[in-house]
PDB file of C-alpha atoms in Angstrom:
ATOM      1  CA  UNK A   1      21.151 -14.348  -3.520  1.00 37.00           C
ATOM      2  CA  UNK A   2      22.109 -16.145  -6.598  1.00 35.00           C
ATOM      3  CA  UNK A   3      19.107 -14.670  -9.125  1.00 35.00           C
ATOM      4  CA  UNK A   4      17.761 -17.560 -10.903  1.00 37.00           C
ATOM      5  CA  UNK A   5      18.117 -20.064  -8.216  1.00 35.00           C
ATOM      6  CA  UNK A   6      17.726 -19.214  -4.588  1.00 53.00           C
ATOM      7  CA  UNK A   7      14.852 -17.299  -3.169  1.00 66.00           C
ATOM      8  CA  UNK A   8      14.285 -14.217  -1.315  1.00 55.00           C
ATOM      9  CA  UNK A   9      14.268 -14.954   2.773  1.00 54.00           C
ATOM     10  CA  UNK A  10      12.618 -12.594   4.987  1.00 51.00           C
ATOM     11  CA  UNK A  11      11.006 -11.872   8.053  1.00 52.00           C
ATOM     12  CA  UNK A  12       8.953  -8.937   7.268  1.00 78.00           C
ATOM     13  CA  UNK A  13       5.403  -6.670   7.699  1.00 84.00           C
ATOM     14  CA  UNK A  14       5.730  -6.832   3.660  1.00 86.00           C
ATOM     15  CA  UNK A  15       6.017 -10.630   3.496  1.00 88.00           C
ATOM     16  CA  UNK A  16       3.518 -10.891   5.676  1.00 89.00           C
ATOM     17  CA  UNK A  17       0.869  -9.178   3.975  1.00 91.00           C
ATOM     18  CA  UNK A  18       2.212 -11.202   0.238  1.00 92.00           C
ATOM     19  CA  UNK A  19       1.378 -14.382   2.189  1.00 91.00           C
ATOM     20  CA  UNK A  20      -2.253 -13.916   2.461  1.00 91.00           C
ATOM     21  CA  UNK A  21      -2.663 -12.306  -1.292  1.00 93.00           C
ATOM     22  CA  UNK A  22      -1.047 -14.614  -3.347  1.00 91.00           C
ATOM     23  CA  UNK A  23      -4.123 -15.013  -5.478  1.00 92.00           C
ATOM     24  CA  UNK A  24      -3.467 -11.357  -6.627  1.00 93.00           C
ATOM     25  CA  UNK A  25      -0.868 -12.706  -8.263  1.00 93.00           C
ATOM     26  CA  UNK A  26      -1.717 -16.058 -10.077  1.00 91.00           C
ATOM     27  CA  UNK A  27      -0.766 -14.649 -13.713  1.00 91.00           C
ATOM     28  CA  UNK A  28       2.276 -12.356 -15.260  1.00 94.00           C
ATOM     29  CA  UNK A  29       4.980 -10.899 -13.759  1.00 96.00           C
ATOM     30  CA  UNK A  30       3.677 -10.821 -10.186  1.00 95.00           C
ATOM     31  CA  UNK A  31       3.904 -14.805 -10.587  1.00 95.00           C
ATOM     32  CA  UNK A  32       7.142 -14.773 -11.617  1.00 96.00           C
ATOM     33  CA  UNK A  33       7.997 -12.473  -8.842  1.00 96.00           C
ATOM     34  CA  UNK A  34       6.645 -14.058  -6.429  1.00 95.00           C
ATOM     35  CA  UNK A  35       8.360 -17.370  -7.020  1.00 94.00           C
ATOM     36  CA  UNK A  36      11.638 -16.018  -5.569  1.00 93.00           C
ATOM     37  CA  UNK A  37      10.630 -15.285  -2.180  1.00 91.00           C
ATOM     38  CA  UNK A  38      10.662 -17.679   0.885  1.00 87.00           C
ATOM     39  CA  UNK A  39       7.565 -17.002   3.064  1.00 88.00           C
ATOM     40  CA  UNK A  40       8.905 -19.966   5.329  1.00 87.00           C
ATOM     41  CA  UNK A  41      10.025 -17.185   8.198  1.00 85.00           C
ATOM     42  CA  UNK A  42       6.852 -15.463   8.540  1.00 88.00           C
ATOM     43  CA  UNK A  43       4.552 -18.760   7.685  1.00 87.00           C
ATOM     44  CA  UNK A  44       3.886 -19.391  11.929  1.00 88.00           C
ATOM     45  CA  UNK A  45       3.255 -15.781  12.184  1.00 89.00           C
ATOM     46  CA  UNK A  46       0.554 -16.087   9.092  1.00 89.00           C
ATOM     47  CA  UNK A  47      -0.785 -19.535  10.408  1.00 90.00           C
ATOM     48  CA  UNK A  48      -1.273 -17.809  13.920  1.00 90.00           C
ATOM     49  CA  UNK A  49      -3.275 -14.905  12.346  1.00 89.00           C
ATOM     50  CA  UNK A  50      -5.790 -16.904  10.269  1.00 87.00           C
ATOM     51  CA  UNK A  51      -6.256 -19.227  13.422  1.00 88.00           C
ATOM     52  CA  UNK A  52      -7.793 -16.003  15.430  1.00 89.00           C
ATOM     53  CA  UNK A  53      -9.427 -14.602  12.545  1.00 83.00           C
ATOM     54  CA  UNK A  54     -10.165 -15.417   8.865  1.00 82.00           C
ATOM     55  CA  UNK A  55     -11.164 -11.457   8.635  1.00 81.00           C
ATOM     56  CA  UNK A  56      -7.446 -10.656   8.464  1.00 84.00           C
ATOM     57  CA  UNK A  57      -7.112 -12.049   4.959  1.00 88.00           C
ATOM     58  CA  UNK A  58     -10.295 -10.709   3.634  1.00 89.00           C
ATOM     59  CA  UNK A  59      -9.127  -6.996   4.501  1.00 89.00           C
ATOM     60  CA  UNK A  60      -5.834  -7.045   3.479  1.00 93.00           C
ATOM     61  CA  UNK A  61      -7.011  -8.875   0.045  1.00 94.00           C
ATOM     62  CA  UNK A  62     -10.034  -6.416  -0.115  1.00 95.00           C
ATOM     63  CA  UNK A  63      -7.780  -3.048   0.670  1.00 96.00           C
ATOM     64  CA  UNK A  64      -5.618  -4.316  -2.306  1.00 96.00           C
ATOM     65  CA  UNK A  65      -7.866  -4.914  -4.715  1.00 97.00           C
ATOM     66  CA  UNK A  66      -9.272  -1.111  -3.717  1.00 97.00           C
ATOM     67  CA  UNK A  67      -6.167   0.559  -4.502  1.00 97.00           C
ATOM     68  CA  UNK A  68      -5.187  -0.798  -7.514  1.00 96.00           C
ATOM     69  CA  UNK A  69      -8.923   0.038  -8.661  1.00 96.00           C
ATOM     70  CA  UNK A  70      -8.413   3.766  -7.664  1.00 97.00           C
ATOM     71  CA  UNK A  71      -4.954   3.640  -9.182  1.00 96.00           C
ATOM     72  CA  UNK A  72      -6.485   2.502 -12.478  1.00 94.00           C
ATOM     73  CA  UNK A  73      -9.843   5.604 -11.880  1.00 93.00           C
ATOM     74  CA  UNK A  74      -6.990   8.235 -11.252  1.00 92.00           C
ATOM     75  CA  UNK A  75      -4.329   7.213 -14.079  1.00 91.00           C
ATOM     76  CA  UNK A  76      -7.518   7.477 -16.624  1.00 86.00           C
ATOM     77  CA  UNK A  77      -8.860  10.647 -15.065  1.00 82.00           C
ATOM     78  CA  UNK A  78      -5.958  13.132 -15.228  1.00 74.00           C
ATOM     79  CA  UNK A  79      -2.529  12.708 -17.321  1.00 72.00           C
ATOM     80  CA  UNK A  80      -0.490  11.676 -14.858  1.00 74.00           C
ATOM     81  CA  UNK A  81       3.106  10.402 -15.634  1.00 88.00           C
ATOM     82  CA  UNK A  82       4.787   9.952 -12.943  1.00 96.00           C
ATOM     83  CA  UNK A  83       3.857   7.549  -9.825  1.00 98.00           C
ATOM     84  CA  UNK A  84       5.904   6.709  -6.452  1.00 98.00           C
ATOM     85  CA  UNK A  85       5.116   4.310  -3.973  1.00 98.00           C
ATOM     86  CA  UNK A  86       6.567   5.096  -0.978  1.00 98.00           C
ATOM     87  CA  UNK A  87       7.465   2.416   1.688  1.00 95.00           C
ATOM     88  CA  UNK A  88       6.942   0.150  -1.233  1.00 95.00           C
ATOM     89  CA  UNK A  89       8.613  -2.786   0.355  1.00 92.00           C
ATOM     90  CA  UNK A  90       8.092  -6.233  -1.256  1.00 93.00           C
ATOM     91  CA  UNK A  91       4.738  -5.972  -3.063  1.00 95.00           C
ATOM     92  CA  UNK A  92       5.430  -6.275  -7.089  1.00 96.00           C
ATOM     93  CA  UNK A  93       2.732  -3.586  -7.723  1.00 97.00           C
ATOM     94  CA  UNK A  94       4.536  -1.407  -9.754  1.00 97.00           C
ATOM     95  CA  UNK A  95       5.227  -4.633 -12.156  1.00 97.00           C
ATOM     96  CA  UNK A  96       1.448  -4.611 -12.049  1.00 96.00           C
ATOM     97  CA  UNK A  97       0.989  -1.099 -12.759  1.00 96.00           C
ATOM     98  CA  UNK A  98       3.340  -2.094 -16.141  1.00 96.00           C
ATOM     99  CA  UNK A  99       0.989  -4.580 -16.704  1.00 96.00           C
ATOM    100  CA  UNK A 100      -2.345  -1.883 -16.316  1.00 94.00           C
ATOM    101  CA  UNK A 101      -0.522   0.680 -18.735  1.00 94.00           C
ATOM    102  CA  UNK A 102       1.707  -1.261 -21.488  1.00 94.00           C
ATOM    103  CA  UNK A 103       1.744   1.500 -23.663  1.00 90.00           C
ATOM    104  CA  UNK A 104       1.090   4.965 -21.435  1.00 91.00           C
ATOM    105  CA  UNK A 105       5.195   6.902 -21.165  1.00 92.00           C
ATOM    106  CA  UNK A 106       5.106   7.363 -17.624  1.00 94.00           C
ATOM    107  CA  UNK A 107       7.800   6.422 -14.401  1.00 97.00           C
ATOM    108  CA  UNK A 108       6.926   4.363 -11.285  1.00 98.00           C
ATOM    109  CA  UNK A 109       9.744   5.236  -8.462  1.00 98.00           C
ATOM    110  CA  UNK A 110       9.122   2.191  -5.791  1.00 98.00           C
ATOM    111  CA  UNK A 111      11.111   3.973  -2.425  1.00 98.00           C
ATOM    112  CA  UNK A 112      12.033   2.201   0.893  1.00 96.00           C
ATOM    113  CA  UNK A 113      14.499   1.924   3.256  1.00 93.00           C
ATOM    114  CA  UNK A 114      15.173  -1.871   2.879  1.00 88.00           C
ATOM    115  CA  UNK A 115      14.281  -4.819   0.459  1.00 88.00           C
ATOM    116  CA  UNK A 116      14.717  -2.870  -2.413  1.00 93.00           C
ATOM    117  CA  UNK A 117      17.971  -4.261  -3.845  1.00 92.00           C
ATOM    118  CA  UNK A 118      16.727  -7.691  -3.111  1.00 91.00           C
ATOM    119  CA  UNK A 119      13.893  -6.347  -5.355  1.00 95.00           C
ATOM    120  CA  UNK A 120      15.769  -5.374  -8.164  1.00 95.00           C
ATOM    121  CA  UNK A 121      18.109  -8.993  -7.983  1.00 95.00           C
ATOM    122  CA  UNK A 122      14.545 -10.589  -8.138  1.00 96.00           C
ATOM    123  CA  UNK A 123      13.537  -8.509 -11.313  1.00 97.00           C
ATOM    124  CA  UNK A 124      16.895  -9.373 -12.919  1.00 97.00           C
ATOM    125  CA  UNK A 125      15.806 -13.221 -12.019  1.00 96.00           C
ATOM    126  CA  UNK A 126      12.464 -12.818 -13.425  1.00 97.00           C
ATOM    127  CA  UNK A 127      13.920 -10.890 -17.051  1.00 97.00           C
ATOM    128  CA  UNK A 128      12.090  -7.597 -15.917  1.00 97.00           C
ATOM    129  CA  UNK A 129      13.457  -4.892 -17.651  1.00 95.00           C
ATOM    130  CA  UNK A 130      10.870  -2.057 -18.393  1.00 96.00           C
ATOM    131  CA  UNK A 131      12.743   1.095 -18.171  1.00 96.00           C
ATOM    132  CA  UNK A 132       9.584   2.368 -16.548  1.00 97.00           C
ATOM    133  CA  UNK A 133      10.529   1.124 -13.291  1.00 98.00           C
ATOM    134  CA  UNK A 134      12.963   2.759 -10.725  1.00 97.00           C
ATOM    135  CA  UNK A 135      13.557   1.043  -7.610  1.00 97.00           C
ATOM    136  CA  UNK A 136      15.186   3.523  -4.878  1.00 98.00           C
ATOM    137  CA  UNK A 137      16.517   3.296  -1.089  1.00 97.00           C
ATOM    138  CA  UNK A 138      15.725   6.162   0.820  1.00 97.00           C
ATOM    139  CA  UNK A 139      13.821   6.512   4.341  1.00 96.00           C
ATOM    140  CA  UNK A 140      10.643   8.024   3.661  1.00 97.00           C
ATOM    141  CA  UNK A 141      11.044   9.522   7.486  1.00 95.00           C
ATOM    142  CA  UNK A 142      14.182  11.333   6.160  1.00 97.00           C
ATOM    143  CA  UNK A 143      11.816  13.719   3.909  1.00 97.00           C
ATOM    144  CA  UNK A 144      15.318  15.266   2.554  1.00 97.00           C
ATOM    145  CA  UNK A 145      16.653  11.830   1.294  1.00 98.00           C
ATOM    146  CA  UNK A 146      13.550  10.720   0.073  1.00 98.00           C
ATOM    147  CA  UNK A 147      12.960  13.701  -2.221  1.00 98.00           C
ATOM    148  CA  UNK A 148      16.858  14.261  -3.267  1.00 98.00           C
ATOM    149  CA  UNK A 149      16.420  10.331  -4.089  1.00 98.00           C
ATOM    150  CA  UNK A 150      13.433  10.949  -6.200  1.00 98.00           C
ATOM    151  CA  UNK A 151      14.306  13.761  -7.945  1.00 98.00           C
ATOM    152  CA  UNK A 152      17.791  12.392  -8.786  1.00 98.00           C
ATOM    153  CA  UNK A 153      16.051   9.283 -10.148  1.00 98.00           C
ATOM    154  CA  UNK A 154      14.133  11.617 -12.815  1.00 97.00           C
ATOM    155  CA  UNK A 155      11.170  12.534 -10.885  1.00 97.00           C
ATOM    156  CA  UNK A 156       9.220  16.153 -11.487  1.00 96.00           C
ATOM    157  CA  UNK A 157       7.304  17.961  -8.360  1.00 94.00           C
ATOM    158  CA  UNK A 158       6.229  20.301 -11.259  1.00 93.00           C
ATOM    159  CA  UNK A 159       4.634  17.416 -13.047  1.00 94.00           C
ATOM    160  CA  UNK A 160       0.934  15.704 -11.487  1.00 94.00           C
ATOM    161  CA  UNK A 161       2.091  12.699  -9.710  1.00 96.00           C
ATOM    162  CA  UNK A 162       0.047  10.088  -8.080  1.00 97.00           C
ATOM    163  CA  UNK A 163       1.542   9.005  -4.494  1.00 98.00           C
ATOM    164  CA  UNK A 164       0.216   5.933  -2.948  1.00 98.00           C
ATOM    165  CA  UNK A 165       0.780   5.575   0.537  1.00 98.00           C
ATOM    166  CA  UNK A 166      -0.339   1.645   1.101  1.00 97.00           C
ATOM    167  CA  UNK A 167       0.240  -0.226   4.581  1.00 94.00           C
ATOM    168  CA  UNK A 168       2.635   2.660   5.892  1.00 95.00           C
ATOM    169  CA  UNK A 169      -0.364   4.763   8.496  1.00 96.00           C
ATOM    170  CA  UNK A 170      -0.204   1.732  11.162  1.00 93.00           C
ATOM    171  CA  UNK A 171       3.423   2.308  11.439  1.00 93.00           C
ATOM    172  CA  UNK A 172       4.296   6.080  11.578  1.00 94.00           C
ATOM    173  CA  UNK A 173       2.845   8.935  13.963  1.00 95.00           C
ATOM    174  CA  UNK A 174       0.407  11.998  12.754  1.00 97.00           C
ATOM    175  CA  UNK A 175       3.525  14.225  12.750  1.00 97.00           C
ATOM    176  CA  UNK A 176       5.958  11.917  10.686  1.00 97.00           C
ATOM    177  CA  UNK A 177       2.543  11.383   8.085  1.00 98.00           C
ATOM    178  CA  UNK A 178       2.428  15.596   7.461  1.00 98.00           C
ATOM    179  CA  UNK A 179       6.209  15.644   7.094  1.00 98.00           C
ATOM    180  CA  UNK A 180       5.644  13.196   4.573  1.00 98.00           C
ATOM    181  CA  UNK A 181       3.054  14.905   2.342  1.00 98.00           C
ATOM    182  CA  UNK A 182       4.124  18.347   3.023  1.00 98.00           C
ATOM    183  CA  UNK A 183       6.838  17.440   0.521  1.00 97.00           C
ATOM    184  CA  UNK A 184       4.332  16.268  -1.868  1.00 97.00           C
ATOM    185  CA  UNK A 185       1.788  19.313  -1.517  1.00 97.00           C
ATOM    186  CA  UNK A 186       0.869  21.896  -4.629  1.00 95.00           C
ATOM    187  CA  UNK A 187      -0.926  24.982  -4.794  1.00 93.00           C
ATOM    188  CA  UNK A 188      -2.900  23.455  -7.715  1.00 94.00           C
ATOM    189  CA  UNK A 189      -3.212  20.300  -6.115  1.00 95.00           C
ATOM    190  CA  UNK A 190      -1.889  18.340  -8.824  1.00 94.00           C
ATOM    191  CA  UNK A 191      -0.906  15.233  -6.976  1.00 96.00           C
ATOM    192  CA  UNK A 192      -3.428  12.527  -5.797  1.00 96.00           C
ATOM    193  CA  UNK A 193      -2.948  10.837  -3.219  1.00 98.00           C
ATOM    194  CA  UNK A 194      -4.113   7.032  -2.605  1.00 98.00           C
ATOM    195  CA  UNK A 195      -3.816   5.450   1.094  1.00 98.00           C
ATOM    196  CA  UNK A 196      -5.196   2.861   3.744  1.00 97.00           C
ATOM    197  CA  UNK A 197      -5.814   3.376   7.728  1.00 97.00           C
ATOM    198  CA  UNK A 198      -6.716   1.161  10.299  1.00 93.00           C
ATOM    199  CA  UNK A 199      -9.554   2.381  11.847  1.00 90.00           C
ATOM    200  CA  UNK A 200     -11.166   0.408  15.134  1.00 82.00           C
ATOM    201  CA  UNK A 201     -13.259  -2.192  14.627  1.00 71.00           C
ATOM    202  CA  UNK A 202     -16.289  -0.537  13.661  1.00 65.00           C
ATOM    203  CA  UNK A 203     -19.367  -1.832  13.069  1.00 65.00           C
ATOM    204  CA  UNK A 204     -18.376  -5.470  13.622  1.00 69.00           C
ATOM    205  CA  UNK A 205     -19.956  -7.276  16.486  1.00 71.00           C
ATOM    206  CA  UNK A 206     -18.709  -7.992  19.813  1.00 76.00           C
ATOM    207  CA  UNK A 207     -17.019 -11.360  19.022  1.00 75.00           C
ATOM    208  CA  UNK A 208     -15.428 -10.641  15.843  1.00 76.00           C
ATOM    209  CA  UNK A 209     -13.917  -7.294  17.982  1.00 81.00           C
ATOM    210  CA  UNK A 210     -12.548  -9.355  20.650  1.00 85.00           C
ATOM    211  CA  UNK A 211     -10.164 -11.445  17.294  1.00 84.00           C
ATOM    212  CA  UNK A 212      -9.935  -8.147  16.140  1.00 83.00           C
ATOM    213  CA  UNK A 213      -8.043  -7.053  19.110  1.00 87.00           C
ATOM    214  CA  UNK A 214      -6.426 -10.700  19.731  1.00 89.00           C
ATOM    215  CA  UNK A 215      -4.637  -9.874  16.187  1.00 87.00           C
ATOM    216  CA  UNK A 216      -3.511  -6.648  16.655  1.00 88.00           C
ATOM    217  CA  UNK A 217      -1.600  -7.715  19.969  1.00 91.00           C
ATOM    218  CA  UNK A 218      -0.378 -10.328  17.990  1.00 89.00           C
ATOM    219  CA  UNK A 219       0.737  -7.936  15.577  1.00 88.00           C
ATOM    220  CA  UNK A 220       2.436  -5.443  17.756  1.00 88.00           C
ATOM    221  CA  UNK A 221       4.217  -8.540  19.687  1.00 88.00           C
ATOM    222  CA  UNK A 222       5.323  -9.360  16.062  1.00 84.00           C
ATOM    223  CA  UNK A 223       6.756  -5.505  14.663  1.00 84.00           C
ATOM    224  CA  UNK A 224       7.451  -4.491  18.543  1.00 85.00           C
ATOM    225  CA  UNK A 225       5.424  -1.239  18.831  1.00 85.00           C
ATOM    226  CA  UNK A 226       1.923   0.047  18.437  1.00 88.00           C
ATOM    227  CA  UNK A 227      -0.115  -0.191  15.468  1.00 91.00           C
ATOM    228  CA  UNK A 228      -1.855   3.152  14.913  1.00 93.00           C
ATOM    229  CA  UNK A 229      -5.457   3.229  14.421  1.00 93.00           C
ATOM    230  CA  UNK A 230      -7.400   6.648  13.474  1.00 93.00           C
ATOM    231  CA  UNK A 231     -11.330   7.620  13.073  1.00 90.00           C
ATOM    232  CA  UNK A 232     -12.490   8.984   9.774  1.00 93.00           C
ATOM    233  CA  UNK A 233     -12.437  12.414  11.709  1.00 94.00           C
ATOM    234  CA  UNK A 234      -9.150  11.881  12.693  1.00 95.00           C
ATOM    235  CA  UNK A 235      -7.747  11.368   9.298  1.00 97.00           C
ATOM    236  CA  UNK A 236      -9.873  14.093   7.891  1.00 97.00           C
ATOM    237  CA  UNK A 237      -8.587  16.759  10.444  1.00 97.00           C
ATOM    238  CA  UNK A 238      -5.165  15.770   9.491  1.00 98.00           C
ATOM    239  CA  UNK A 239      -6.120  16.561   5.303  1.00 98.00           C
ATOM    240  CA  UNK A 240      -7.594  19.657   6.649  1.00 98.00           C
ATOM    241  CA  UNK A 241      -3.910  20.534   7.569  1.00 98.00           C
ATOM    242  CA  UNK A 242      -2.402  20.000   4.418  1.00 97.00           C
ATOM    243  CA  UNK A 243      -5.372  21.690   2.812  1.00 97.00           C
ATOM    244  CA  UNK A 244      -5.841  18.373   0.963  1.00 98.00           C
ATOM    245  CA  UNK A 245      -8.849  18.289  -1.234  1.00 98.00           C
ATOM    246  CA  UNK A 246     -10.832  14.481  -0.250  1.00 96.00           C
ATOM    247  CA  UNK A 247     -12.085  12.779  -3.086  1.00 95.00           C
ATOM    248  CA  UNK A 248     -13.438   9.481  -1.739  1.00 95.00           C
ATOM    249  CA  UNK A 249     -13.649   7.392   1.423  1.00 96.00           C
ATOM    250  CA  UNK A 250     -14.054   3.484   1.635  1.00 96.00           C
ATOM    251  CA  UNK A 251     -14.786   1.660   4.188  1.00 93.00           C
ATOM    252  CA  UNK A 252     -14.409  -2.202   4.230  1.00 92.00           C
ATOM    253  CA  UNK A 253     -18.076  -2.494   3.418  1.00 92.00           C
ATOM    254  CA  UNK A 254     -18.294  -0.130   0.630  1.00 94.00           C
ATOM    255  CA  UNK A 255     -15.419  -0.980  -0.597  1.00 96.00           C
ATOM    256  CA  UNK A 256     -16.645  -4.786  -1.165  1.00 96.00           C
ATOM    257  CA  UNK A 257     -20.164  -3.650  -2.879  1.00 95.00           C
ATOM    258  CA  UNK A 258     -17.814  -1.477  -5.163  1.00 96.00           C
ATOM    259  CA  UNK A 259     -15.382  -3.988  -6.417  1.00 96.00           C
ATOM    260  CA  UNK A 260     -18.146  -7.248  -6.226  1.00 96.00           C
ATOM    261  CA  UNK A 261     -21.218  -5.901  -6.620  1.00 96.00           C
ATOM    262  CA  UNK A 262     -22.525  -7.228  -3.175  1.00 95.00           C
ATOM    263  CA  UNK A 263     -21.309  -7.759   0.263  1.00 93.00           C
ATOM    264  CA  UNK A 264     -20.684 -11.377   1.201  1.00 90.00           C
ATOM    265  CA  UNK A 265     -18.423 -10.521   4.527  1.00 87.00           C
ATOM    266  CA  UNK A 266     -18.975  -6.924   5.710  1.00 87.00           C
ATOM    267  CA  UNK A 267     -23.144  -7.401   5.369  1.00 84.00           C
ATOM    268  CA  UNK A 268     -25.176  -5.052   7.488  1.00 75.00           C
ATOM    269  CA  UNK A 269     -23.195  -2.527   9.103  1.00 71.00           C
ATOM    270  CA  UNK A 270     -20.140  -4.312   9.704  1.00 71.00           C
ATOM    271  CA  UNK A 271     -17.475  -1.803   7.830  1.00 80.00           C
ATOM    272  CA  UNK A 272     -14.424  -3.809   9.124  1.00 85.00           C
ATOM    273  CA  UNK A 273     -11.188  -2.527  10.311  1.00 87.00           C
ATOM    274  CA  UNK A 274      -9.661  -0.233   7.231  1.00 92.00           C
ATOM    275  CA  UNK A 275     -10.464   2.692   4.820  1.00 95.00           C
ATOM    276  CA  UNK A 276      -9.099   3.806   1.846  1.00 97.00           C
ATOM    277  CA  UNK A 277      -8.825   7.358   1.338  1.00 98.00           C
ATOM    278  CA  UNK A 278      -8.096   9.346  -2.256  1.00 97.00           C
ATOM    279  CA  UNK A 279      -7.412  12.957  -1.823  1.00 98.00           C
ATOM    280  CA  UNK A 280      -5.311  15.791  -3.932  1.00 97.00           C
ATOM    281  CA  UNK A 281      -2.752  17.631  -2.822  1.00 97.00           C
TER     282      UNK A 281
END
């Protein structure tokens, strides 16, 4: 890729999900970013989604707008410096995250397995060069690599650390998720902890469950495997294993009258499709 000039082309989950939040992004450097990628190979794929359901967008731009809230709430409520987003793929949130905290000293370590030197050629394009920022390659699966990576890249397990774990649940089992956070886990529960789940389609009524399920084989046609999907008891047996301390839990519906104030799409008890989870660890 010629930085500057040509754009990013890929066929992604990550691209997928940029498609339908553009507008999270109309300002700064996620604007800039943004401009270097080619959605063109996953625009049938995001065409054929919004045909079955317009609820697709809505949660994915609702779950974002959630965890950048709670990343905001936990960066002002303890003095963390030090966040990683694992599986960080091609979302420019830590550029946001620059953005949220101009002035605080702290380190953002974006991990994944792919995309991430096409990430840094893109920040080179764009002029990006807070010092902040370290963008690594490591399999988050590979709980060695990915914690040799981090800690060679300047990262401190003695040090509170915020870990957000966006998008990844659908895609890895219960045993690779403890492997994960074992790695992570404190006996002062220092770290916090912000992540999604797809949870079935609660609440929502019998024809917006059939598109719900229409989606999700579309989905899993798209990725080739299963998308995981958990109950809140589920996930909360799972924290119970880690000894994780939950904080909060967001459904699609509370999640709305939190950020807006009222709910214009998950009304009654339609909770959608996704929670949000903070918890220490």
């Amino acid at each position: 890729m010629k930085t500057g000039v040509n754009k990013l082309s890929v066929a992604s989950t990550s691209a997928l999900v940029l498609t339908y939040v553009k507008s999270l992004y109309e300002q700064g450097w996620g604007k800039a970013y943004l401009s270097h990628i080619d959605f063109s190979q996953v625009k049938g794929l995001a065409d054929e989604l919004s045909r079955i359901t317009p609820l697709f967008r809505e949660a994915l731009l609702l779950r974002k707008r959630m965890v950048r809230q709670l990343i905001r709430q936990k960066m002002a409520q303890r003095s963390r410096t030090q966040i990683c987003i694992l599986a960080a793929g091609l979302d420019p949130l830590a550029l946001q995250i620059t953005e949220y905290f101009p002035d605080k000293d702290l380190m953002i370590y974006e991990v994944d397995s792919s995309n991430m030197r096409e990430k840094q050629e893109i920040y080179t394009a764009i002029n990006f060069t807070d010092e902040r920022v370290r963008t690594l390659q490591a399999d988050i699966n590979n709980t060695h690599q990915l914690m040799t990576t981090l800690i060679d890249a300047g990262y401190d397990p003695e040090q509170p650390a915020l870990i957000i774990f966006e998008g990844i649940m659908h895609y890895i089992s219960e045993e690779q998720f403890l492997s994960i956070m074992r790695n992570f886990t404190t006996r002062a529960k220092q770290h916090a902890v912000i992540m999604d789940y797809l949870v079935y389609a609660e609440g929502l009524p019998s024809e917006a469950v059939s598109k719900a399920t229409e989606m999700l084989d579309t989905m899993e046609s798209y990725i080739g495997s299963r998308l995981q999907q958990f109950n809140r008891k589920k996930i909360l047996n799972l924290l119970s294993l880690l000894e994780a301390d939950v904080v909060e839990v967001y459904d699609m519906q509370s999640a709305e009258l939190t950020l807006d104030g009222q709910n214009r799409v998950y009304k009654g008890e339609r909770k959608g499709m996704l929670e949000m989870i903070s918890f220490h660890i």
